[in-house]
Amino acid sequence: MDPLRLGDLHGALTDPVLAAMEFLNEIANRYPDAVSFAPGRPYEEFFDIEDLHRYLRAFHRHLLDEAGMDARQARRTLFQYGRTKGIIHELIARNLTVDEGIQVDPESIVVTVGCQEAMLLVLRALWAGPRDVLLAVSPVYVGLSGAARLVEMPVLPVRDGPAGLDLADLVARVRQARADGLVPRGVYLVPDFANPSGATLDVPLRRALLRVAAEEGLLLLEDNPYRLFGSTDDRPPTLKALDEDGRVVYLGSYAKTGFPGARVGFAVADQPVDLGDGRTGPLADQLSRIKSMVTVNTSPVGQAVIGGLLVEHGFDLVKANLREIEVYRRNRRQVLDGLAARLPDAAALGVAWNSPSGGFFISVRVPFPADDELLERSAREYGVLWTPMHHFYGDRTPLPHLRLSVSLVTPEEIERGLDGLAAFIRARAHPARR
Ligand SMILES: Cc1ncc(COP(=O)(O)O)c(C=O)c1O
């Protein structure tokens, strides 16, 4: 048989968004000795095989002692195909109450194969026709852009600006889209320590966004995997917690607060859907119908491990992550101080960075387009990897911005990596003096 032609396969396969992840992984593999400020992976030194066994046992005990199952039912729950919406929905609801002060009906939760599947299900459900579009605060997480591409939902960018969201731009984009005959189906954003910008919306802006959503008839898709990695006692409420109008679909992930290998995330979709026969049901039920044809159900073993983690820590993931929160805080501080120490003349060089108070990411402006070729050069000649920001704008046009992630580096690597990064930036800022 002749080879299949890439151009004859789904258009997403030639989209730069899908190529981005591949490229970034590939370059990290090619330069294994380079210090990597690139991946958004959680800190891994605290991972312990024993935890997996203990969490699994804790969840099994929970099934027997709390959920009232007999041994046969508990065994079936762990080994068999399971409930499409998941088996830890009640535990997730308790976790949201403890960590976020949110009360949600467990029936409005769909447990998914990571947040990535939650995004895909929500976008698949919302896309009803070729005029439907999503708005997303830009730069935007590549996984969201990729999921939108797979369901053929165009994504219209909304400016982030210094506050993390330019509300006037959002309103203008929505109105322009409608004037163009398009139907905005939702607005995606990461309100806390965003990936990739690191920005956080303050509380007045969150309230103003909810007001605009009500006025303009918009659904908000809130994705919030990094929010616990900041202050432990002074977090702004989630949009979901402030939402009195059912406007927010909450996309959850246990990849950073638990661990990514479990592949467990969720969507809280409590919006009522009129079923047309006099009945209504939560949007979650419709997501579940789609899920039944995508992944059937989320691995009960993965769910059990996250369920056990939740039970063992009294549903309090802030407490469960105190060591990680401290590592990220220390690393962020070290990177920010290290940049300032190495680039005291940053303003003159045309270099600037933000100073997020939490999360994994720092956004750096540089006086040259930071493209993939320069990234390779940075790895090869300066021993340091970062992420070119253009990947988060969905095209190949290089931009003078890069993202640094502080989550997977040791203090020694930070020093070495920043030495390389500062030398690289200086060389590029004054190419004539090289
Ligand atoms: C903003 C954002 N949303 C979602 C995800 C994906 O989460 P999961 O691993 O649960 O699919 C990530 C992972 O990096 C992310 O940064």
XYZ file of C-alpha atoms and ligand atoms in Angstrom:
450
model
C 0.000 0.000 0.000
C 1.214 3.528 -0.769
C 1.939 5.699 2.249
C -0.998 7.702 3.522
C -0.534 11.400 2.888
C -0.425 13.660 5.929
C -2.366 16.245 3.962
C -5.226 13.775 3.563
C -5.568 13.319 7.324
C -7.318 15.664 9.753
C -6.176 19.278 9.335
C -5.186 19.518 13.009
C -2.255 17.213 12.278
C -0.491 19.923 10.316
C -1.448 22.693 12.745
C 1.467 24.368 14.560
C -0.408 23.937 17.835
C -0.118 20.150 17.689
C 3.479 20.357 16.551
C 4.420 22.588 19.511
C 4.351 19.913 22.245
C 6.293 17.502 20.064
C 8.962 20.045 19.230
C 9.429 21.077 22.848
C 9.749 17.483 24.062
C 12.068 16.593 21.246
C 14.470 19.453 21.892
C 14.606 18.639 25.617
C 15.546 15.055 24.698
C 18.238 16.270 22.326
C 19.949 18.368 25.037
C 19.550 16.299 28.189
C 22.383 18.143 29.942
C 20.872 21.585 29.445
C 19.124 23.122 32.458
C 15.448 23.134 31.594
C 13.195 26.014 32.547
C 10.828 24.608 29.929
C 8.417 21.943 31.218
C 5.356 22.673 33.331
C 5.835 19.386 35.163
C 5.504 19.197 38.931
C 8.481 18.692 41.251
C 9.269 14.973 41.344
C 11.745 14.435 44.185
C 8.925 13.734 46.666
C 7.335 11.022 44.507
C 7.387 7.763 46.469
C 6.264 4.351 45.194
C 4.986 3.512 48.667
C 2.441 6.350 48.359
C 0.729 4.578 45.465
C 0.166 1.455 47.540
C -0.973 3.428 50.574
C -3.401 5.623 48.628
C -4.882 2.597 46.892
C -5.403 0.887 50.240
C -6.869 4.069 51.740
C -9.407 4.294 48.931
C -10.263 0.602 49.222
C -10.834 1.071 52.940
C -12.973 4.107 52.159
C -15.168 1.987 49.870
C -15.666 -0.604 52.604
C -15.976 1.639 55.667
C -17.494 4.864 54.337
C -19.248 3.974 51.095
C -20.800 0.863 52.627
C -19.635 -1.587 49.966
C -19.019 -5.253 50.622
C -15.744 -6.850 49.517
C -17.178 -8.007 46.194
C -18.566 -4.563 45.300
C -15.300 -2.872 46.247
C -13.316 -5.320 44.112
C -15.628 -4.791 41.178
C -15.351 -1.009 41.569
C -11.582 -1.174 41.205
C -11.295 -3.861 38.530
C -14.318 -3.438 36.284
C -15.502 -0.904 33.749
C -17.068 1.785 35.871
C -19.510 4.645 36.131
C -18.853 6.969 33.175
C -18.938 10.116 35.322
C -16.404 8.570 37.688
C -16.181 6.990 41.124
C -14.504 9.753 43.161
C -17.007 12.535 42.380
C -18.123 12.766 46.013
C -14.537 12.994 47.207
C -13.807 15.722 44.632
C -16.853 17.656 45.832
C -15.506 17.458 49.406
C -12.075 18.569 48.202
C -13.641 21.618 46.503
C -15.447 22.480 49.721
C -12.302 22.194 51.848
C -9.843 23.908 49.489
C -12.126 26.367 47.697
C -15.230 26.830 49.818
C -17.336 25.716 46.862
C -20.440 23.581 47.332
C -21.173 21.533 44.242
C -23.543 18.673 43.601
C -21.351 15.569 43.039
C -23.701 14.680 40.173
C -22.454 17.769 38.329
C -18.886 16.413 38.310
C -17.385 14.319 35.518
C -14.074 12.702 36.427
C -11.850 12.812 33.361
C -8.529 11.531 32.043
C -6.706 14.661 33.141
C -7.984 18.162 32.676
C -7.089 17.689 29.024
C -10.055 15.382 28.498
C -12.324 17.758 30.429
C -11.416 20.542 27.983
C -12.071 18.291 25.014
C -15.467 17.146 26.324
C -16.621 20.665 27.113
C -15.546 22.040 23.742
C -17.075 19.065 21.910
C -20.379 19.650 23.726
C -20.385 23.397 23.093
C -19.524 23.225 19.404
C -22.861 22.953 17.624
C -22.130 24.510 14.269
C -19.570 26.200 12.028
C -20.299 29.692 13.367
C -19.405 28.702 16.932
C -16.196 30.133 18.369
C -14.364 30.104 21.674
C -12.684 33.149 23.156
C -9.520 32.581 25.167
C -7.291 34.902 27.126
C -4.090 34.964 25.129
C -1.356 33.714 25.375
C -3.218 30.466 25.916
C -2.252 27.018 27.177
C -1.342 24.824 24.200
C -3.536 21.944 25.394
C -6.624 24.132 25.121
C -5.729 25.361 21.638
C -5.072 21.779 20.559
C -8.370 20.494 21.963
C -10.212 23.327 20.210
C -8.456 22.468 16.972
C -9.510 18.819 17.281
C -13.182 19.789 17.573
C -12.778 22.449 14.872
C -13.681 25.295 17.228
C -11.866 28.482 16.200
C -10.269 30.312 19.142
C -10.439 34.123 19.157
C -7.739 35.697 21.313
C -8.526 38.163 24.082
C -5.707 40.428 25.282
C -4.378 39.662 28.743
C -2.674 42.995 29.553
C -0.934 43.698 32.858
C -4.030 42.678 34.877
C -4.193 39.215 33.307
C -7.350 40.069 31.338
C -8.297 43.143 29.314
C -12.035 43.254 29.957
C -12.697 45.998 27.406
C -10.974 43.877 24.780
C -13.126 40.881 25.756
C -16.319 42.898 25.287
C -15.071 44.314 21.996
C -14.137 40.835 20.699
C -17.474 39.335 21.687
C -19.396 42.132 20.007
C -17.224 42.007 16.905
C -17.652 38.242 16.692
C -21.420 38.614 16.876
C -21.343 41.394 14.281
C -19.419 38.982 12.040
C -22.165 36.389 12.430
C -20.201 34.210 14.851
C -21.513 32.655 18.049
C -19.209 32.939 21.109
C -19.760 29.709 23.064
C -17.442 30.402 25.956
C -14.430 32.223 27.324
C -11.460 30.156 28.519
C -9.029 31.484 31.094
C -6.637 30.486 33.869
C -7.308 33.152 36.544
C -4.477 32.175 38.917
C -0.778 32.046 37.978
C -1.719 31.433 34.352
C 0.074 29.124 32.012
C 2.045 30.606 30.305
C 2.001 34.218 31.540
C 2.023 33.681 35.324
C -0.633 36.425 35.660
C -3.385 36.414 38.306
C -6.682 38.315 38.173
C -7.484 40.368 41.267
C -10.861 40.026 42.966
C -12.496 43.186 41.512
C -11.543 42.018 38.019
C -13.011 38.566 38.726
C -16.272 40.171 39.808
C -16.262 42.487 36.799
C -15.688 39.504 34.494
C -18.672 37.690 35.978
C -20.800 40.816 35.474
C -19.699 41.052 31.836
C -20.380 37.340 31.355
C -23.939 37.880 32.625
C -24.493 40.991 30.493
C -23.108 39.372 27.359
C -24.596 35.931 27.982
C -21.253 34.114 28.125
C -20.161 30.858 29.690
C -16.757 30.995 31.407
C -14.388 28.025 31.322
C -12.163 28.342 34.388
C -9.009 26.203 34.370
C -7.028 26.432 37.559
C -4.278 23.840 38.062
C -1.706 26.105 39.737
C -3.740 28.121 42.186
C -2.746 26.249 45.330
C 0.917 27.046 44.716
C 0.875 30.552 46.118
C -0.055 31.970 49.497
C -1.508 29.259 51.740
C -3.889 31.585 53.586
C -4.736 34.452 51.258
C -6.027 33.192 47.920
C -8.575 35.133 45.888
C -11.770 33.109 45.432
C -12.128 31.105 42.253
C -14.529 32.420 39.628
C -16.640 29.363 40.415
C -16.862 30.413 44.069
C -17.993 33.917 43.067
C -20.434 32.678 40.439
C -24.060 33.133 41.526
C -25.470 32.732 38.078
C -24.225 29.323 36.881
C -21.861 30.923 34.362
C -18.694 29.010 35.230
C -17.677 25.544 34.103
C -14.767 24.576 36.358
C -11.990 22.500 34.811
C -9.944 20.691 37.442
C -6.648 18.830 37.397
C -4.883 16.652 39.952
C -1.736 16.632 37.814
C 0.051 19.269 39.886
C -1.634 18.897 43.292
C -1.559 15.091 43.081
C 0.597 13.743 40.285
C 0.272 13.644 36.500
C 0.810 9.876 36.222
C -2.627 9.251 37.719
C -4.164 11.113 34.757
C -7.112 12.370 36.769
C -8.930 15.633 36.271
C -12.557 16.689 36.263
C -15.150 19.147 35.071
C -17.791 20.709 37.276
C -20.616 21.391 34.825
C -23.723 22.194 36.836
C -25.411 24.265 34.113
C -28.943 22.942 33.582
C -29.626 21.594 30.119
C -33.200 21.662 28.886
C -33.700 18.195 27.460
C -36.702 19.260 25.400
C -39.125 16.816 27.010
C -39.936 18.871 30.054
C -36.899 17.593 31.943
C -33.570 19.234 32.661
C -30.258 17.709 33.678
C -26.773 19.036 34.378
C -24.401 19.706 31.491
C -22.208 17.072 33.197
C -24.615 14.380 31.966
C -24.040 15.476 28.373
C -20.265 15.537 28.885
C -20.605 12.014 30.241
C -22.386 10.858 27.090
C -19.486 12.172 25.012
C -16.957 10.646 27.396
C -18.596 7.248 26.989
C -17.449 7.374 23.370
C -13.981 8.777 24.034
C -12.447 7.040 27.059
C -15.475 5.037 28.348
C -14.513 5.866 31.913
C -11.458 7.251 33.682
C -9.232 4.430 34.963
C -10.661 3.386 38.346
C -7.113 2.621 39.461
C -5.993 6.195 38.723
C -9.112 7.534 40.426
C -8.532 5.260 43.421
C -5.022 6.571 43.921
C -6.178 10.201 43.805
C -9.205 9.268 45.946
C -6.864 7.764 48.547
C -4.675 10.873 48.467
C -7.756 13.010 49.160
C -9.015 10.754 51.961
C -5.599 10.510 53.598
C -5.212 14.298 53.692
C -8.732 15.062 54.875
C -9.554 16.471 51.400
C -7.097 19.303 52.015
C -4.618 19.541 49.136
C -2.993 22.673 50.496
C -1.849 20.638 53.490
C -0.905 17.731 51.230
C 1.315 20.040 49.175
C 3.062 22.113 51.834
C 6.501 20.794 50.823
C 5.856 21.401 47.123
C 4.452 24.880 47.772
C 7.677 25.698 49.612
C 9.887 24.312 46.803
C 8.068 26.371 44.169
C 8.207 29.489 46.368
C 11.939 29.028 46.944
C 12.613 28.383 43.241
C 10.520 31.360 42.110
C 12.359 33.631 44.529
C 15.732 32.283 43.447
C 14.948 32.746 39.746
C 13.566 36.270 40.232
C 16.492 37.331 42.449
C 18.935 35.600 40.107
C 17.589 37.437 37.066
C 17.830 40.768 38.881
C 21.388 40.054 40.022
C 22.577 39.005 36.580
C 20.713 41.647 34.603
C 20.886 44.846 36.690
C 20.828 46.769 33.402
C 17.693 44.950 32.225
C 15.802 48.132 31.327
C 18.662 49.398 29.189
C 18.890 46.012 27.492
C 15.153 45.990 26.814
C 14.600 43.018 29.115
C 11.742 42.783 31.633
C 9.927 40.064 33.545
C 6.900 39.753 35.764
C 7.042 38.602 39.397
C 4.189 36.173 40.020
C 3.563 35.409 43.684
C 2.754 31.782 42.937
C 2.562 29.063 40.322
C 5.234 27.669 38.038
C 5.727 30.363 35.397
C 7.556 33.636 34.824
C 7.190 35.591 31.606
C 10.316 37.325 30.264
C 10.400 40.015 27.572
C 13.627 40.062 25.534
C 14.848 42.511 22.880
C 14.761 39.962 20.028
C 12.299 37.453 18.586
C 12.682 34.285 20.665
C 12.064 31.596 18.084
C 12.636 27.842 17.992
C 15.986 28.229 16.269
C 17.239 30.482 19.050
C 15.971 28.011 21.620
C 18.100 25.339 20.036
C 21.089 27.672 20.062
C 20.437 28.537 23.687
C 20.439 24.808 24.546
C 23.516 24.030 22.491
C 25.721 27.029 23.268
C 24.429 28.204 26.652
C 23.086 24.979 28.178
C 19.648 26.353 28.989
C 16.127 25.605 27.764
C 13.040 27.803 27.982
C 9.785 27.980 26.055
C 9.337 30.423 23.167
C 6.113 32.289 23.923
C 4.922 32.181 20.314
C 3.800 28.581 20.865
C 1.052 29.953 23.105
C -0.267 32.201 20.352
C -0.888 29.316 17.993
C 1.336 30.357 15.121
C 4.969 30.325 14.097
C 5.557 34.069 14.162
C 8.368 34.513 16.693
C 7.743 36.937 19.547
C 10.099 38.729 21.918
C 8.844 36.754 24.894
C 9.767 33.529 26.594
C 8.365 31.474 29.446
C 10.434 30.176 32.339
C 9.122 27.371 34.500
C 10.553 26.988 38.006
C 8.935 23.680 38.933
C 11.495 21.069 37.958
C 14.875 22.621 38.731
C 17.210 22.323 41.705
C 18.845 25.380 43.322
C 22.172 24.430 41.703
C 20.533 24.084 38.287
C 18.835 27.449 38.710
C 22.208 29.147 39.221
C 23.776 27.369 36.258
C 20.720 27.881 34.049
C 20.470 31.587 34.851
C 24.175 32.083 34.105
C 23.528 30.590 30.668
C 20.310 32.509 30.142
C 21.814 35.872 31.080
C 24.808 35.281 28.785
C 22.470 34.244 25.986
C 20.248 37.310 26.415
C 23.241 39.657 26.519
C 24.728 38.127 23.390
C 21.440 38.485 21.526
C 20.740 41.985 22.843
C 24.075 43.157 21.428
C 24.702 40.825 18.512
C 27.347 43.188 17.093
C 29.520 42.742 20.204
C 29.546 38.960 20.070
C -3.419 25.502 32.227
C -3.388 24.011 32.159
N -4.527 23.342 32.029
C -4.549 22.005 31.972
C -3.394 21.260 32.031
C -3.444 19.769 31.834
O -3.753 19.099 32.961
P -3.845 17.514 32.968
O -2.454 16.995 33.117
O -4.712 17.255 34.173
O -4.483 17.042 31.712
C -2.169 21.910 32.187
C -0.928 21.119 32.235
O 0.166 21.571 32.108
C -2.177 23.324 32.241
O -1.036 24.019 32.359
